[in-house]
Short mmCIF file of C-alpha atoms (C1' of nucleotides) in Angstrom, two decimals:
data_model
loop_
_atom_site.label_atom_id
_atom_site.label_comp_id
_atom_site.label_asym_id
_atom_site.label_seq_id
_atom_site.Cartn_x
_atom_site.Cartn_y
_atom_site.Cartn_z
CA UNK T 274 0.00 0.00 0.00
CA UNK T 275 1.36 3.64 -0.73
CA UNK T 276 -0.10 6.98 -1.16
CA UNK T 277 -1.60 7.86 -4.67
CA UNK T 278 1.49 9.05 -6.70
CA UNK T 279 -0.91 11.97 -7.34
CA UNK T 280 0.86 13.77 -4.40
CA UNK T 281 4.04 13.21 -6.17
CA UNK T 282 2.97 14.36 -9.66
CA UNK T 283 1.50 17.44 -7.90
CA UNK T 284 4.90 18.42 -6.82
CA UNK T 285 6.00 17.90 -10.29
CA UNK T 286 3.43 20.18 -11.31
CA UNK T 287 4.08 22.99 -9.04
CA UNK T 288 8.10 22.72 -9.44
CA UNK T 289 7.61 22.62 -13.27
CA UNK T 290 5.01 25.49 -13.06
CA UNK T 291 8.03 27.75 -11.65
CA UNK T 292 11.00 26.75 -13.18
CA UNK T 293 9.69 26.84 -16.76
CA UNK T 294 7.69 30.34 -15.63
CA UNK T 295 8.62 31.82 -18.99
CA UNK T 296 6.86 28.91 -21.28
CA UNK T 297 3.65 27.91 -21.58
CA UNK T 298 2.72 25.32 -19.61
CA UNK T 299 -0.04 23.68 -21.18
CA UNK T 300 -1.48 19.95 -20.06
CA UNK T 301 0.62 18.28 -23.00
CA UNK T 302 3.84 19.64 -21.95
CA UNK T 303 3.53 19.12 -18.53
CA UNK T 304 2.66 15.34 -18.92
CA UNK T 305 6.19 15.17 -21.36
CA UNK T 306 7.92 16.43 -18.39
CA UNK T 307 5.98 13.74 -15.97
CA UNK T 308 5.90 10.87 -18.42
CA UNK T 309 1.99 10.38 -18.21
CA UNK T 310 -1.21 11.57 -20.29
CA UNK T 311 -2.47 15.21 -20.65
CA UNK T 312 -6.02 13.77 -19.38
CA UNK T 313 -4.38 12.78 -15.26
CA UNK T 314 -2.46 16.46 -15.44
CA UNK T 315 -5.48 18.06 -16.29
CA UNK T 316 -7.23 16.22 -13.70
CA UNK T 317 -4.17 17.03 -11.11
CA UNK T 318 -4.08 20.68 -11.59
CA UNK T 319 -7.90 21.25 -11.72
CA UNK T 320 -7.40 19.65 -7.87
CA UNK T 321 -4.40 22.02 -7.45
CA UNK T 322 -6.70 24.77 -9.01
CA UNK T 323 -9.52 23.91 -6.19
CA UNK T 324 -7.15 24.12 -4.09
CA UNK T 325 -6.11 27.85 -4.82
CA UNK T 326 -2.32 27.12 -5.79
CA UNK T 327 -2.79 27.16 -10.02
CA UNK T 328 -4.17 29.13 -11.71
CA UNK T 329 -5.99 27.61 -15.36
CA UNK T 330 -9.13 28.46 -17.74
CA UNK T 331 -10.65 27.15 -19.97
CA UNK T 332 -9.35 27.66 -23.46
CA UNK T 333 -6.54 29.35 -22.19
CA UNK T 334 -3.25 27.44 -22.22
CA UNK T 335 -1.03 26.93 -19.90
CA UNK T 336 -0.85 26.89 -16.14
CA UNK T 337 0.33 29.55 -13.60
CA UNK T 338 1.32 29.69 -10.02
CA UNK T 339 -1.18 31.28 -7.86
CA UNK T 340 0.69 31.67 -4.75
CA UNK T 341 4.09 32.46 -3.87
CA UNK T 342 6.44 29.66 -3.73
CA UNK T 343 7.36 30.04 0.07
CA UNK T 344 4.05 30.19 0.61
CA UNK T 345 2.65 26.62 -0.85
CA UNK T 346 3.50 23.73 1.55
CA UNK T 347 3.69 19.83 0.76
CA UNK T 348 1.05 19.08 3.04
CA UNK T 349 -1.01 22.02 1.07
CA UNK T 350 -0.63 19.88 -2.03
CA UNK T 351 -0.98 16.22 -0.28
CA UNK T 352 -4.63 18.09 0.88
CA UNK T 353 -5.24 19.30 -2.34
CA UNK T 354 -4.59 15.99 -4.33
CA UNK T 355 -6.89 14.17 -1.92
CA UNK T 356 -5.02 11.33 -1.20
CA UNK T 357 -6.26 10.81 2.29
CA UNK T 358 -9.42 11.58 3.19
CA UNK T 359 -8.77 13.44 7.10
CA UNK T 360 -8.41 11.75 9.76
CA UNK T 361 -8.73 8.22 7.64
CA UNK T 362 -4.57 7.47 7.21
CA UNK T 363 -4.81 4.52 9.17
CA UNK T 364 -7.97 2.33 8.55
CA UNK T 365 -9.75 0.85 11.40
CA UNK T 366 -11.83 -2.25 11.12
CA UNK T 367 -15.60 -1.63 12.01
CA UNK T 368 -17.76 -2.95 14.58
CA UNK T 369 -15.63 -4.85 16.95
CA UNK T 370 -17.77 -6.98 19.02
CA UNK T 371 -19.41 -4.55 22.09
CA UNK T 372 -19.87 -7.34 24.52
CA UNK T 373 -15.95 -7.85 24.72
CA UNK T 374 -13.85 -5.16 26.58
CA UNK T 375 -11.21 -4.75 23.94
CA UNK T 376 -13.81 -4.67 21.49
CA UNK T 377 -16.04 -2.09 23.58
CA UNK T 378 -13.07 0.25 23.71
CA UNK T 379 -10.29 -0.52 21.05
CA UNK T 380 -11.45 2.21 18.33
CA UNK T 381 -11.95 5.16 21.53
CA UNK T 382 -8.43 3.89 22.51
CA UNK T 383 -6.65 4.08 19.34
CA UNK T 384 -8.24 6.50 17.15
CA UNK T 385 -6.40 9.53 19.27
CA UNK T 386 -2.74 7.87 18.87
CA UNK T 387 -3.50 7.37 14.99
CA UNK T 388 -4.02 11.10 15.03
CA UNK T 389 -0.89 11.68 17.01
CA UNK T 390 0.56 10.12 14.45
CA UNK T 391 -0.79 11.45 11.15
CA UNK T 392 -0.39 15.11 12.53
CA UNK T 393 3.40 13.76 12.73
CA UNK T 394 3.33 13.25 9.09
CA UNK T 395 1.25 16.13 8.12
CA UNK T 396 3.82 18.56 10.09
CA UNK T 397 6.67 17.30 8.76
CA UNK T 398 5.28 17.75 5.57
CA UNK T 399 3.76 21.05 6.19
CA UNK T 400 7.14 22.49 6.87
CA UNK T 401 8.68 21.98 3.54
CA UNK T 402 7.71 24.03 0.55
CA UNK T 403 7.79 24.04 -3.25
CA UNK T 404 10.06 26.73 -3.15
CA UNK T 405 12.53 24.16 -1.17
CA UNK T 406 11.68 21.40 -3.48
CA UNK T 407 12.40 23.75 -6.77
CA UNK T 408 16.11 24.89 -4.91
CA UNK T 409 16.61 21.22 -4.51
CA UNK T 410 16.36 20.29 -8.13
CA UNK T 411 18.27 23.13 -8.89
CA UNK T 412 20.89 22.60 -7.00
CA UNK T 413 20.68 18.59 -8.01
CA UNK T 414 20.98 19.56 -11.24
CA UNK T 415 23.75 21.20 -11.27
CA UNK T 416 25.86 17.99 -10.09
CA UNK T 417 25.20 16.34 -13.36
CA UNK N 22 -6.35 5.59 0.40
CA UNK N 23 -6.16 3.94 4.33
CA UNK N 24 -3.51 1.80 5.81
CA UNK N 25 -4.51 -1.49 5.90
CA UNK N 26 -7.08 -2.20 8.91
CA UNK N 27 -4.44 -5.43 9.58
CA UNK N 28 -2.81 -2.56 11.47
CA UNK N 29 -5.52 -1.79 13.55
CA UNK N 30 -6.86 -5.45 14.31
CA UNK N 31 -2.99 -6.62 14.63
CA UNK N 32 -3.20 -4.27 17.79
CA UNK N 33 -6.40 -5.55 18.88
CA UNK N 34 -5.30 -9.18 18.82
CA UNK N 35 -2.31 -8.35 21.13
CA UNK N 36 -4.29 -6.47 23.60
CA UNK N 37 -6.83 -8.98 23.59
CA UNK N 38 -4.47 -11.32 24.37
CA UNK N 39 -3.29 -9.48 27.66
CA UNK N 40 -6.36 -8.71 28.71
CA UNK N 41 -8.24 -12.02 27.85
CA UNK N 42 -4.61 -13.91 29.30
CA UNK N 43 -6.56 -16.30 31.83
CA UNK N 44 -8.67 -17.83 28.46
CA UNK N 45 -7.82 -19.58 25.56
CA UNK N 46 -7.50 -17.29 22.86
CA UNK N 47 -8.06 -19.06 19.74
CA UNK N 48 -8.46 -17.39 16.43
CA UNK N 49 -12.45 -18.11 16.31
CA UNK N 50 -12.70 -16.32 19.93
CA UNK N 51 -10.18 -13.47 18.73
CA UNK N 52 -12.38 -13.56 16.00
CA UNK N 53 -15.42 -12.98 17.50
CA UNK N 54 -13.98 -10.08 19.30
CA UNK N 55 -12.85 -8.19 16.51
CA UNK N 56 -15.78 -9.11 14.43
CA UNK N 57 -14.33 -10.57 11.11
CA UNK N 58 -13.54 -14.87 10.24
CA UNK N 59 -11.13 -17.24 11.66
CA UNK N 60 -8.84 -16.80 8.72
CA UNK N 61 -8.03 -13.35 8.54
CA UNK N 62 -6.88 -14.07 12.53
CA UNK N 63 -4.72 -16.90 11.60
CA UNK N 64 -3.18 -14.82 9.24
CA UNK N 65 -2.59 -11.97 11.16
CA UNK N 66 -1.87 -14.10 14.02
CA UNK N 67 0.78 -15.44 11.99
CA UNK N 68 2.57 -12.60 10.42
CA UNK N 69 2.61 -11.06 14.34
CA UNK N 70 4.50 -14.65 14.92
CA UNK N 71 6.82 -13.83 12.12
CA UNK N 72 7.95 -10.82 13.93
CA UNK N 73 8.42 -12.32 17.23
CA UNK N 74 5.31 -11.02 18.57
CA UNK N 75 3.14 -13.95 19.50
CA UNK N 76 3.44 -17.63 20.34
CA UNK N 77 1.01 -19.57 18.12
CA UNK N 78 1.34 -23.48 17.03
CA UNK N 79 -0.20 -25.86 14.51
CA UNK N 80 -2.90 -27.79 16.67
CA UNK N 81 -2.17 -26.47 19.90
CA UNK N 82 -5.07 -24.13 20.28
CA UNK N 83 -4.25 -20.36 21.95
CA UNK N 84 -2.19 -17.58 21.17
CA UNK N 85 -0.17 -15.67 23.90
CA UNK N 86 1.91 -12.79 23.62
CA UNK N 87 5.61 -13.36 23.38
CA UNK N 88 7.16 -10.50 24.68
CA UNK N 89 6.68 -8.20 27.36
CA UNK N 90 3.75 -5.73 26.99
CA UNK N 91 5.65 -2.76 27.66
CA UNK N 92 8.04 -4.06 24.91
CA UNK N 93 5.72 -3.78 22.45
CA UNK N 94 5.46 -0.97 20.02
CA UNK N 95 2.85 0.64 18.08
CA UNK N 96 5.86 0.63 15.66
CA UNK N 97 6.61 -3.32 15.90
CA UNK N 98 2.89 -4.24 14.95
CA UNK N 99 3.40 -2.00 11.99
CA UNK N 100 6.12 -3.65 10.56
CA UNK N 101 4.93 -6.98 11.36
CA UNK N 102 1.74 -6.93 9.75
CA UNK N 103 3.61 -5.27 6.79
CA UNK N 104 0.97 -3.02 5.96
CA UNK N 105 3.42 -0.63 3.87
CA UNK N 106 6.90 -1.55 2.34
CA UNK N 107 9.85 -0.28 3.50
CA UNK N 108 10.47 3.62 2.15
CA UNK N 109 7.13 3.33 -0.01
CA UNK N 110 4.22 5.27 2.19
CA UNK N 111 4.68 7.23 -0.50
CA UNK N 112 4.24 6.13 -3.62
CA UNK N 113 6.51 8.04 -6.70
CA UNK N 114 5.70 8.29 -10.18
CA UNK N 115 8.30 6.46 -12.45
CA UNK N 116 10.24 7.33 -15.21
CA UNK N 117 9.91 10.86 -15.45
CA UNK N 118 11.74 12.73 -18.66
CA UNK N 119 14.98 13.00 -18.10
CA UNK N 120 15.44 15.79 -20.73
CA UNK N 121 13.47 18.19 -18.49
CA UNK N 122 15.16 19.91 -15.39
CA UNK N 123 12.39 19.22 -13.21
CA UNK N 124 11.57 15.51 -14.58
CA UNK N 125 15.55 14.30 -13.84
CA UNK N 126 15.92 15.60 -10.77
CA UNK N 127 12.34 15.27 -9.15
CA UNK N 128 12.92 11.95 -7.69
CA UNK N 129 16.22 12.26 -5.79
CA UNK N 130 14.63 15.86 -4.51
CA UNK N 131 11.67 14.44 -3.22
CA UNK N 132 12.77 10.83 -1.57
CA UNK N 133 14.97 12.29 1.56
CA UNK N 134 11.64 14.54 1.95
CA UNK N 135 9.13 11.99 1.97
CA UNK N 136 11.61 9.78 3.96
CA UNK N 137 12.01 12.72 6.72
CA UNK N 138 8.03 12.50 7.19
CA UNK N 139 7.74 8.47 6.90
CA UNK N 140 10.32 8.52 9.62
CA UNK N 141 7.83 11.40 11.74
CA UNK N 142 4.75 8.69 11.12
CA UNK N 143 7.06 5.54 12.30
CA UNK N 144 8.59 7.88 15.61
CA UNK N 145 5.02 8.67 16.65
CA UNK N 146 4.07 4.75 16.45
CA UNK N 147 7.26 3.85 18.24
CA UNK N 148 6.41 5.54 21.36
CA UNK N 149 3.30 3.96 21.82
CA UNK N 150 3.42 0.24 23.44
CA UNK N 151 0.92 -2.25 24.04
CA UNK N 152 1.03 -1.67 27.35
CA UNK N 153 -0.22 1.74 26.75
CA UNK N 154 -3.23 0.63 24.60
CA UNK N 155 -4.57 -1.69 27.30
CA UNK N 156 -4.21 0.79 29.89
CA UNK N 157 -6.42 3.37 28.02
CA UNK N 158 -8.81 0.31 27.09
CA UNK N 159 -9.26 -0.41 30.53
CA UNK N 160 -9.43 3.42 31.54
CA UNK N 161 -12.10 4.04 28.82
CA UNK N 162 -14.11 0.92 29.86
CA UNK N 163 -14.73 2.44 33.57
CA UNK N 164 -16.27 4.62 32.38
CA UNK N 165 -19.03 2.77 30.47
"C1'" DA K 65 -17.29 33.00 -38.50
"C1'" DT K 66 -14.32 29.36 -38.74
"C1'" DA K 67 -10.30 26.61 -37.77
"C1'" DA K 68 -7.11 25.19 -34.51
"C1'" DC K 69 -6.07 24.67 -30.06
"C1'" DT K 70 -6.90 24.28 -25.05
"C1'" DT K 71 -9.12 22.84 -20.69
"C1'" DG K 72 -12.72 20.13 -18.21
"C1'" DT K 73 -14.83 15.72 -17.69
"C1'" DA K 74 -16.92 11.50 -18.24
"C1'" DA K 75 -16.41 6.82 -19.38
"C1'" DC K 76 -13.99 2.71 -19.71
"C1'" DC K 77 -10.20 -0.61 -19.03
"C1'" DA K 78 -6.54 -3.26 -16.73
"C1'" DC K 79 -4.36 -3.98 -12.65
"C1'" DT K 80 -3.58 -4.28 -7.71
"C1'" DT K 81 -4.98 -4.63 -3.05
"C1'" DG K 82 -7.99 -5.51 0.80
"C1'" DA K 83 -11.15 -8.23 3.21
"C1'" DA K 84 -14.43 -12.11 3.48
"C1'" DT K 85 -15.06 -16.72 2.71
"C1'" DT K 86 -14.46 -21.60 1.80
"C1'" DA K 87 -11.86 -25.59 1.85
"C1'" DC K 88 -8.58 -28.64 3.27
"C1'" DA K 89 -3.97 -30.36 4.76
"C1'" DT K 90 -1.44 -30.72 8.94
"C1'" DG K 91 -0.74 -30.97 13.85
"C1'" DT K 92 -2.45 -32.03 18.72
"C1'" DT K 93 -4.98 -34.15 22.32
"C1'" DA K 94 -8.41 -36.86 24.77
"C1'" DT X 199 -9.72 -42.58 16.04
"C1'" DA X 200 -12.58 -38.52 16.75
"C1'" DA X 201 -12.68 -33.79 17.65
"C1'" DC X 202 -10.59 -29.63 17.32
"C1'" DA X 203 -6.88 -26.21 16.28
"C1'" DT X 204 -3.65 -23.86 13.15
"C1'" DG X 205 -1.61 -22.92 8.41
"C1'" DT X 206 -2.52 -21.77 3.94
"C1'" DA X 207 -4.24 -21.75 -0.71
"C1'" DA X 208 -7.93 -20.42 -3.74
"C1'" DT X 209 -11.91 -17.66 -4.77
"C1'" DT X 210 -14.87 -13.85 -4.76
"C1'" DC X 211 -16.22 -9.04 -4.40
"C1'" DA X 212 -15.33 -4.26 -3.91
"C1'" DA X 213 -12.52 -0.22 -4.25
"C1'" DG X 214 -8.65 2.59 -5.76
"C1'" DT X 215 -5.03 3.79 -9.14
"C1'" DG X 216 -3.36 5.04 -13.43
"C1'" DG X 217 -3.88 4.94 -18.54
"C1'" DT X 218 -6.61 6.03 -22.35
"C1'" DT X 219 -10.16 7.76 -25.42
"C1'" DA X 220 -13.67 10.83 -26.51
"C1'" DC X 221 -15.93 14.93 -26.60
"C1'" DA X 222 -18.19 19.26 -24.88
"C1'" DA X 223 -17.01 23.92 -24.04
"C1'" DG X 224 -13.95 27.95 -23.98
"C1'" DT X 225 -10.36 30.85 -26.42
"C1'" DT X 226 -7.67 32.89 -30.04
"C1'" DA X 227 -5.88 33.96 -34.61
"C1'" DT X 228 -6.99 34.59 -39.12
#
DNA sequence: ATAACTTGTAACCACTTGAATTACATGTTA
DNA sequence: TAACATGTAATTCAAGTGGTTACAAGTTAT
């Protein structure tokens, strides 16, 4: 099991969105760049749109930032691709038998750590933005 | 997308075996407390047996823990019921165009990142032990 | 206005995984 | 030997992912 790679083409999108600012970045070229159809980017950014970090219209090519880059976090773009539905990381089986104590109390008991633990993820991912990702491919980049 | 509910039901089987340690705990009672077949238990059962969890044997009916309660992690019942792959909560999209900036360098950016918040998830679960899950089931089940 | 191009979506397919279920071989014990 | 337990394979059903095609609707240049 692993998170949609949605949340990783997302980050594509958003790095590509700034680093080829002076093109056109229209659906086809963006899915060159990811290695995947125009259909899924189009379907990506319009989640990224609802999201309020792209902007894109209509008939109107290409796709723009609509925030700064400091300002658009991972976990910003892991919400906006929908990946987990909140509070539902880890799934927990229904309707454990109420006449048993474990069963009476287990999802009461473990639902709080679960969040403990998602919040865990979801800050370390809310501290790292595109405009970190975008230095880091820069800076990769260079080395080859 | 949810983590596998083997996660949550792997930590109801070892609880239920602490607090249910004067019975028998075969994998139709177990299963009876959880609420799902005989089969999904053994299986479960078994993969916590893999990791050094539980004591369970062909024919001899009963499972019992095999390690100390408070040596027990959130963390270890993770792993053991191998509910994600090592370094792949998230997953990456492959083969990305290598003739584009972003597409070359996008995957060695963004592992070490998603690794960094993996490792936040797995800390959180490591400081929880079994111990601490049957406390709070008993706490919660005064109050009922 | 029309042609060419773009985005927005819906529909479908193939594939994988999860969970439930059935069945049965194997091991244990009375 | 009978009764019962675990181990495990096979099957089924549902859901999610990613790929693909198709097409309606919006935009722009001529």
């Amino acid at each position: 099991m692993s998170i949609s790679t949605r949340f990783s083409v997302g980050i594509h999108i958003l790095s590509l969105l700034e680093i080829n600012k002076e093109g056109v970045n229209t659906s086809d070229f963006i899915a060159k760049s990811v290695n995947t159809n125009p259909a899924l980017i189009r379907k990506i950014t319009g989640m990224l749109k609802n999201a309020g970090l792209v902007n894109v219209r209509p008939g109107i090519a290409g796709a723009t930032l609509a925030k700064e880059l400091s300002n658009i976090t991972l976990l910003d773009v892991y919400h906006a691709v929908n990946v987990v539905s909140d509070k539902e990381l880890f799934g927990i089986h229904e309707n454990p038998n109420p006449a048993c104590t474990v069963g009476r109390n287990i999802q009461d008991t473990i639902e709080p750590i679960f969040s403990v633990a998602e919040l865990a993820l979801e800050k370390a991912l809310g501290v790292v933005t595109i405009e970190d990702v975008v230095k880091g491919i820069l800076e990769k980049d260079k080395t080859k």
